[in-house]
Coordinates of C-alpha atoms and ligand atoms in Angstrom, one line a residue:
M30 CA -73.8 19.3 -4.9
I31 CA -73.0 22.0 -7.4
T32 CA -74.3 25.4 -6.4
D33 CA -72.5 27.5 -9.0
E34 CA -72.3 26.0 -12.6
D35 CA -69.7 28.6 -13.5
T36 CA -67.2 27.4 -10.9
C37 CA -64.3 25.2 -12.1
Y38 CA -63.6 23.2 -8.9
L39 CA -60.2 21.6 -9.6
D40 CA -59.3 21.1 -5.9
G41 CA -61.0 17.8 -5.1
N42 CA -57.5 16.4 -4.1
S43 CA -57.7 18.7 -1.1
L44 CA -61.3 18.7 -0.2
G45 CA -63.9 16.6 -2.2
R46 CA -67.3 18.1 -3.0
L47 CA -70.4 17.4 -1.0
P48 CA -72.5 14.5 -2.4
L49 CA -76.2 15.2 -2.5
A50 CA -76.9 11.9 -0.9
T51 CA -74.9 12.9 2.2
I52 CA -77.4 15.6 3.0
G53 CA -80.2 13.0 3.2
V54 CA -78.1 10.5 5.1
V55 CA -77.1 13.0 7.8
N56 CA -80.6 14.5 8.0
D57 CA -82.1 11.0 8.4
Y58 CA -79.5 10.1 11.1
L59 CA -80.3 13.3 13.1
H60 CA -84.0 12.9 13.0
N61 CA -84.5 9.2 13.1
E62 CA -81.6 8.0 15.1
W63 CA -79.9 10.5 17.4
G64 CA -83.0 12.6 17.8
S65 CA -85.4 9.8 18.6
Q66 CA -83.2 6.9 19.9
M67 CA -80.9 9.0 22.0
V68 CA -78.4 6.8 24.0
S69 CA -80.1 3.6 22.9
G70 CA -78.7 4.3 19.4
W71 CA -75.3 3.1 20.7
N72 CA -76.6 -0.5 20.5
S73 CA -76.4 -0.3 16.7
W74 CA -73.7 2.4 16.4
I75 CA -71.0 0.8 18.6
D76 CA -69.2 -1.1 15.9
E77 CA -69.6 1.3 13.0
A78 CA -65.9 2.1 13.0
Q79 CA -65.3 -1.5 11.9
S80 CA -68.1 -1.8 9.4
T81 CA -67.3 1.6 7.8
G82 CA -63.6 0.6 7.7
D83 CA -64.5 -2.6 6.0
L84 CA -66.5 -0.6 3.4
I85 CA -63.4 1.6 2.7
G86 CA -61.2 -1.4 2.5
R87 CA -63.5 -3.3 0.1
A88 CA -64.3 -0.3 -2.1
T89 CA -60.8 1.1 -2.5
L90 CA -57.9 -0.8 -0.9
G91 CA -58.3 -4.5 -1.8
V92 CA -58.7 -5.4 1.9
E93 CA -60.6 -8.3 3.4
P94 CA -62.9 -7.5 6.4
G95 CA -61.6 -7.3 10.0
Q96 CA -58.5 -5.3 9.2
M97 CA -59.8 -1.7 9.0
L98 CA -61.1 1.0 11.3
A99 CA -62.6 4.3 10.3
V100 CA -61.6 6.5 13.2
D101 CA -59.8 9.6 14.5
T102 CA -57.6 11.6 12.1
T103 CA -55.0 10.7 9.6
S104 CA -52.3 12.2 11.9
V105 CA -53.4 10.4 15.0
N106 CA -53.6 7.1 13.1
F107 CA -50.2 7.7 11.6
Y108 CA -48.7 8.3 15.1
Q109 CA -50.4 5.2 16.5
L110 CA -49.3 2.8 13.7
C111 CA -45.7 4.2 13.4
H112 CA -45.3 4.0 17.2
A113 CA -46.6 0.4 17.1
A114 CA -44.3 -0.5 14.2
I115 CA -41.1 0.9 15.8
T116 CA -41.7 -0.6 19.2
A117 CA -42.4 -4.0 17.6
R118 CA -38.8 -4.0 16.4
P119 CA -36.7 -3.4 19.5
G120 CA -33.0 -3.2 18.8
Q121 CA -33.6 -1.6 15.4
H122 CA -33.1 2.1 15.5
K123 CA -33.7 3.7 12.0
V124 CA -36.8 5.2 10.5
I125 CA -36.8 5.9 6.8
S126 CA -39.0 8.4 4.9
D127 CA -38.5 11.2 2.4
T128 CA -38.0 14.9 2.4
A129 CA -41.0 15.4 0.1
N130 CA -43.4 13.5 2.3
F131 CA -46.4 15.3 3.7
P132 CA -45.4 17.6 6.7
T133 CA -47.5 16.0 9.3
D134 CA -45.8 12.6 8.6
R135 CA -42.3 14.2 8.9
Y136 CA -43.2 16.1 12.0
I137 CA -44.7 13.1 13.7
L138 CA -41.7 10.9 12.8
E139 CA -39.4 13.6 14.2
G140 CA -41.2 13.5 17.5
L141 CA -41.4 9.7 17.6
C142 CA -37.7 9.3 16.9
Q143 CA -36.9 11.7 19.8
E144 CA -39.3 9.8 22.0
L145 CA -38.1 6.3 21.1
G146 CA -34.4 7.0 20.6
C147 CA -34.4 6.4 16.8
E148 CA -32.6 8.0 13.9
L149 CA -34.8 9.6 11.3
V150 CA -33.4 9.2 7.8
L151 CA -35.1 11.3 5.1
I152 CA -34.2 10.4 1.5
N153 CA -33.9 13.6 -0.4
D154 CA -36.2 13.4 -3.4
E155 CA -37.2 17.0 -3.8
D156 CA -35.6 17.4 -7.2
G157 CA -37.7 16.4 -10.1
E158 CA -40.7 14.2 -9.6
E159 CA -40.3 13.8 -5.8
Y160 CA -40.4 10.1 -5.8
V161 CA -38.4 7.3 -4.1
T162 CA -37.8 4.4 -6.4
P163 CA -37.0 0.9 -5.0
E164 CA -33.5 1.4 -6.4
M165 CA -33.1 4.7 -4.5
L166 CA -34.3 3.0 -1.3
A167 CA -32.1 -0.1 -1.5
P168 CA -28.9 1.5 -0.1
Y169 CA -30.7 2.8 3.0
L170 CA -32.0 -0.6 4.0
D171 CA -30.0 -2.6 6.6
D172 CA -30.8 -4.7 9.7
D173 CA -31.0 -1.5 11.9
V174 CA -34.1 -0.2 10.1
A175 CA -37.3 -0.6 12.1
L176 CA -39.8 1.4 9.9
V177 CA -40.1 2.6 6.3
T178 CA -42.9 5.0 5.6
F179 CA -44.0 6.9 2.4
S180 CA -47.1 8.4 1.0
V181 CA -48.7 6.3 -1.7
I182 CA -49.2 9.5 -3.8
Q183 CA -46.9 12.5 -3.0
Y184 CA -49.0 15.4 -1.9
R185 CA -47.1 17.9 -4.0
S186 CA -45.8 16.3 -7.2
G187 CA -48.6 13.6 -7.4
A188 CA -46.1 10.8 -8.0
L189 CA -47.2 7.3 -7.1
H190 CA -44.9 5.0 -5.1
D191 CA -44.5 1.3 -5.9
I192 CA -46.3 -0.2 -2.9
A193 CA -45.7 -3.9 -3.8
R194 CA -41.9 -3.6 -4.3
I195 CA -41.2 -1.2 -1.5
S196 CA -43.3 -3.3 1.0
Q197 CA -41.4 -6.4 -0.1
M198 CA -38.0 -4.9 0.2
T199 CA -38.9 -3.6 3.7
R200 CA -40.2 -7.0 4.9
D201 CA -37.0 -8.7 3.5
T202 CA -34.9 -6.5 5.8
G203 CA -37.0 -7.3 8.8
A204 CA -38.6 -3.9 9.1
L205 CA -42.3 -2.7 8.8
C206 CA -43.9 -0.4 6.3
V207 CA -46.6 2.2 7.0
W208 CA -48.3 3.7 3.9
D209 CA -50.0 7.1 4.0
A210 CA -52.7 6.7 1.3
S211 CA -54.4 10.0 1.8
H212 CA -53.9 11.3 -1.7
A213 CA -54.6 7.8 -3.3
V214 CA -57.7 6.5 -1.6
G215 CA -60.7 6.7 -3.9
V216 CA -58.7 7.4 -7.0
V217 CA -55.9 4.9 -7.3
P218 CA -56.8 1.2 -7.1
M219 CA -54.8 -0.4 -4.4
Q220 CA -54.4 -4.1 -3.3
L221 CA -53.0 -3.8 0.2
D222 CA -53.7 -7.5 1.1
R223 CA -52.2 -8.9 -2.1
D224 CA -49.2 -6.6 -1.9
N225 CA -48.6 -7.5 1.8
A226 CA -48.5 -3.8 2.6
G227 CA -48.9 -4.5 6.3
L228 CA -49.9 -1.1 7.7
A229 CA -51.6 1.9 6.1
I230 CA -53.6 5.0 7.1
G231 CA -55.4 7.7 5.2
C232 CA -58.2 10.3 5.1
T233 CA -61.7 10.3 3.6
Y234 CA -62.1 14.0 2.7
K235 CA -60.2 14.2 -0.5
Y236 CA -61.3 11.8 -3.3
G237 CA -63.5 10.2 -0.6
N238 CA -65.7 13.3 -0.6
A239 CA -66.7 12.7 3.1
G240 CA -66.4 16.3 4.3
P241 CA -63.9 18.6 6.1
G242 CA -62.4 16.8 9.1
S243 CA -64.2 13.5 8.3
P244 CA -62.9 10.4 10.1
G245 CA -59.6 9.0 9.0
W246 CA -58.9 5.2 8.7
L247 CA -56.2 2.7 9.5
Y248 CA -55.4 -0.7 8.1
V249 CA -53.5 -3.4 10.1
S250 CA -53.2 -6.7 8.3
K251 CA -54.4 -9.8 10.2
S252 CA -50.8 -11.1 10.2
L253 CA -49.7 -8.1 12.4
Q254 CA -52.7 -7.7 14.7
Q255 CA -51.4 -9.8 17.5
E256 CA -47.8 -8.5 17.4
L257 CA -48.5 -4.8 17.2
H258 CA -49.7 -2.6 20.1
V259 CA -50.7 1.0 19.7
P260 CA -49.5 3.4 22.4
I261 CA -52.9 4.8 23.5
Q262 CA -54.8 2.1 25.3
G263 CA -58.4 3.5 25.2
W264 CA -61.5 1.7 26.4
F265 CA -62.6 0.7 22.9
A266 CA -59.6 -1.6 22.7
Q267 CA -60.6 -3.4 25.9
D268 CA -61.7 -7.0 25.1
D269 CA -64.8 -6.9 27.3
Q270 CA -65.4 -3.2 27.0
F271 CA -68.5 -2.8 29.1
A272 CA -67.3 -4.9 32.0
M273 CA -65.5 -1.7 32.9
A274 CA -62.9 -3.8 34.8
Q275 CA -59.6 -2.9 36.3
G276 CA -56.6 -3.5 34.1
F277 CA -56.2 -3.3 30.3
D278 CA -56.9 -6.6 28.5
R279 CA -56.6 -5.9 24.8
S280 CA -59.1 -7.2 22.2
P281 CA -57.4 -9.7 19.9
T282 CA -59.4 -8.2 16.9
I283 CA -58.9 -5.0 14.9
R284 CA -60.8 -3.3 17.8
G285 CA -57.5 -3.6 19.8
F286 CA -56.4 -0.6 17.6
Q287 CA -59.4 1.6 18.4
I288 CA -59.0 4.3 21.1
A289 CA -62.4 5.9 21.6
S290 CA -66.0 6.6 20.6
P291 CA -66.3 7.1 16.8
S292 CA -68.0 10.2 15.4
I293 CA -71.2 8.6 14.0
I294 CA -72.2 11.7 12.0
G295 CA -68.8 11.6 10.4
L296 CA -69.1 7.9 9.7
R297 CA -72.4 8.4 8.0
C298 CA -70.8 10.9 5.6
V299 CA -68.0 8.4 4.9
Q300 CA -70.6 5.6 4.3
A301 CA -72.6 7.8 1.9
S302 CA -69.6 8.7 -0.3
F303 CA -67.8 5.3 -0.2
K304 CA -70.9 3.5 -1.2
M305 CA -70.9 5.7 -4.3
I306 CA -67.3 4.8 -4.9
E307 CA -68.1 1.1 -4.5
R308 CA -71.0 1.5 -7.0
A309 CA -69.0 3.3 -9.6
G310 CA -66.0 0.9 -9.1
L311 CA -62.4 1.9 -8.7
T312 CA -61.4 0.6 -12.1
A313 CA -63.7 3.0 -13.8
I314 CA -62.8 5.8 -11.4
A315 CA -59.1 5.4 -12.0
K316 CA -59.7 5.3 -15.8
K317 CA -61.4 8.7 -15.7
A318 CA -58.6 10.1 -13.5
A319 CA -56.0 8.9 -16.1
T320 CA -57.9 10.4 -18.9
G321 CA -58.5 13.7 -17.0
T322 CA -54.9 14.0 -15.9
E323 CA -53.7 13.2 -19.5
M324 CA -56.0 15.9 -20.7
M325 CA -54.6 18.4 -18.2
L326 CA -51.1 17.6 -19.2
A327 CA -52.0 18.1 -22.9
L328 CA -53.6 21.4 -22.1
H329 CA -50.6 22.4 -20.0
D330 CA -48.2 21.6 -22.9
A331 CA -50.3 23.4 -25.5
W332 CA -51.4 26.5 -23.6
L333 CA -49.3 27.0 -20.4
A334 CA -45.8 25.7 -21.2
P335 CA -45.3 28.6 -23.7
L336 CA -46.3 31.0 -20.9
G337 CA -43.5 29.8 -18.6
C338 CA -45.2 26.9 -16.8
S339 CA -43.7 23.4 -16.2
V340 CA -45.0 20.2 -14.7
I341 CA -43.4 18.0 -12.0
T342 CA -45.9 15.2 -12.1
P343 CA -44.9 11.9 -13.8
R344 CA -46.0 11.7 -17.5
D345 CA -46.7 8.0 -17.1
A346 CA -50.4 7.6 -16.1
N347 CA -49.4 4.5 -14.1
R348 CA -47.3 6.6 -11.9
R349 CA -49.7 9.3 -10.8
G350 CA -53.2 9.7 -9.3
G351 CA -55.8 12.4 -9.7
H352 CA -53.8 15.6 -9.6
I353 CA -51.0 17.2 -11.5
T354 CA -48.7 20.0 -10.3
I355 CA -47.8 23.0 -12.4
R356 CA -44.8 25.2 -11.5
H357 CA -44.6 28.9 -12.2
P358 CA -42.7 31.7 -10.4
E359 CA -46.0 33.5 -9.8
A360 CA -47.9 30.4 -8.6
R361 CA -48.9 32.0 -5.2
R362 CA -50.5 35.1 -6.7
M363 CA -51.9 33.0 -9.6
S364 CA -53.7 30.6 -7.3
Q365 CA -55.4 33.4 -5.4
A366 CA -56.2 35.4 -8.5
L367 CA -57.8 32.4 -10.1
R368 CA -60.3 32.4 -7.3
Q369 CA -60.8 36.2 -7.2
F370 CA -61.1 36.8 -10.9
A371 CA -61.8 33.6 -12.8
N372 CA -63.9 31.3 -10.5
V373 CA -61.3 28.6 -10.8
I374 CA -60.4 26.8 -7.6
V375 CA -56.9 25.2 -7.4
D376 CA -54.4 25.3 -4.5
F377 CA -50.9 26.6 -4.0
R378 CA -48.1 24.6 -2.4
E379 CA -44.7 26.1 -1.6
P380 CA -42.5 27.1 -3.2
D381 CA -44.0 27.6 -6.6
C382 CA -46.6 24.9 -7.3
I383 CA -50.2 24.9 -8.2
R384 CA -52.1 21.6 -7.9
V385 CA -54.9 20.9 -10.3
A386 CA -57.1 17.8 -9.9
M387 CA -59.5 15.6 -11.7
S388 CA -61.7 14.1 -8.9
P389 CA -63.4 11.5 -11.0
L390 CA -66.9 11.4 -9.4
P391 CA -67.6 15.1 -9.4
T392 CA -65.2 16.7 -11.9
G393 CA -66.2 16.9 -15.6
Y394 CA -63.9 17.1 -18.6
V395 CA -65.6 20.4 -19.7
E396 CA -64.8 21.8 -16.3
I397 CA -61.1 21.0 -16.8
W398 CA -61.1 22.4 -20.3
E399 CA -62.7 25.6 -19.1
G400 CA -60.5 25.9 -16.1
F401 CA -57.4 25.6 -18.1
A402 CA -58.7 28.2 -20.6
R403 CA -59.2 30.6 -17.7
I404 CA -55.7 29.8 -16.3
R405 CA -54.2 30.6 -19.7
E406 CA -56.1 33.9 -19.9
L407 CA -55.0 34.9 -16.4
I408 CA -51.3 34.3 -17.1
K409 CA -51.4 35.9 -20.6
T410 CA -53.0 39.1 -19.4
R411 CA -50.9 39.1 -16.1
K412 CA -54.2 39.6 -14.3
Y413 CA -52.6 37.9 -11.2
E414 CA -50.7 41.2 -10.6
D415 CA -54.0 42.8 -9.6
V416 CA -54.7 40.3 -6.9
V417 CA -55.5 41.5 -3.4
E418 CA -53.4 39.0 -1.4
S419 CA -55.5 37.1 1.1
D420 CA -54.6 37.1 4.8
S421 CA -55.9 33.6 5.3
R422 CA -53.4 31.0 6.7
V423 CA -54.7 28.5 4.2
T424 CA -53.2 28.2 0.7
Ligands
PLP515 C1 -50.7 12.9 2.7 C2 -51.4 13.5 3.9 N1 -51.2 12.9 5.1 C3 -51.7 13.4 6.3 C4 -52.6 14.5 6.2 C5 -53.1 15.1 7.5 O1 -54.4 14.9 7.7 P1 -55.2 15.2 9.0 O2 -55.1 16.7 9.2 O3 -56.6 14.8 8.6 O4 -54.6 14.5 10.1 C6 -52.8 15.1 5.0 C7 -53.7 16.3 4.9 O5 -54.0 16.9 3.9 C8 -52.2 14.6 3.8 O6 -52.4 15.2 2.6

């Protein structure tokens, strides 16, 4: 839904726009399901975490049914799967990730390592493109490693990791991999089954356009479902859930990884937007992202580089997703000034980065062109010096 034609919304990598269809879907759910069916609605709602997960898996991840859940939040799912992976490798005590990984992942790993007596090894990739190549990873892998975990697309630089090779190297050392696909889902075609990725989690509110705080998802490949156990044993994981019996008897299916009642309103938002992604097709979506990011890089080089900007995102379209990241010493003030004076919405990331995105379903090429023209004007005229700095905690 576009309420202001003048806005250049280049922040779909943070929060996707509202699809018009979602309004109808939610309205219909409220009136014709919750409102009229009340508790009887659960007869048809009870397994929606699985069916919605299957939709996400089919439309975006190359995942066969029965291996996905759309539930909880990215952070909760990350904790659950990393805990399950580490405890499935008793006697192996190292966890490997990288310094440029998203903060929630690093913080959760820190806590998990304290809890489970592991050593957290963070590969320092904060120079340059913030990207761990298989060659960089190789010297860290030995038979003491239990878990390797990276983001598919780096939240700041936008660099894309090599899922297939890193998953393979990790398996070869006897460890497990957890992929955080939050910045990739809905914009980068993935083949998690084919690449034997094992475990992955992600959100639905970025390129998924499912709304602020919409349900996250998790992927556990069939080959790991019996071996792995998540730490929170909720009643949705109980094999015969409504027997309400004593003692936990875990479901042998993907439901064995579900904790609790899913948010049905949230799942309807996910269904509305991921059906659109499925209809458009991820190949076409990724092609538009590649063209859009190429265009942003060209506009940066022509207009912004001469004004003191630089880019940390890989130049190779096969190694990035939907956003590029521009560095400038005044990035913080520029990001706020763009909203206040130019109606251009981007976001700021410490220490000096502005992220600018092509979210292929809602973002147009003209919007990008116009947005970059306004960024150029703001820097040229130093209008960012007039900004009234916001006291919001959110950047
Ligand atoms: C890569 C990545 N992982 C995890 C999260 C955390 O998501 P949530 O707050 O939904 O748990 C985010 C949020 O933006 C993210 O970008």
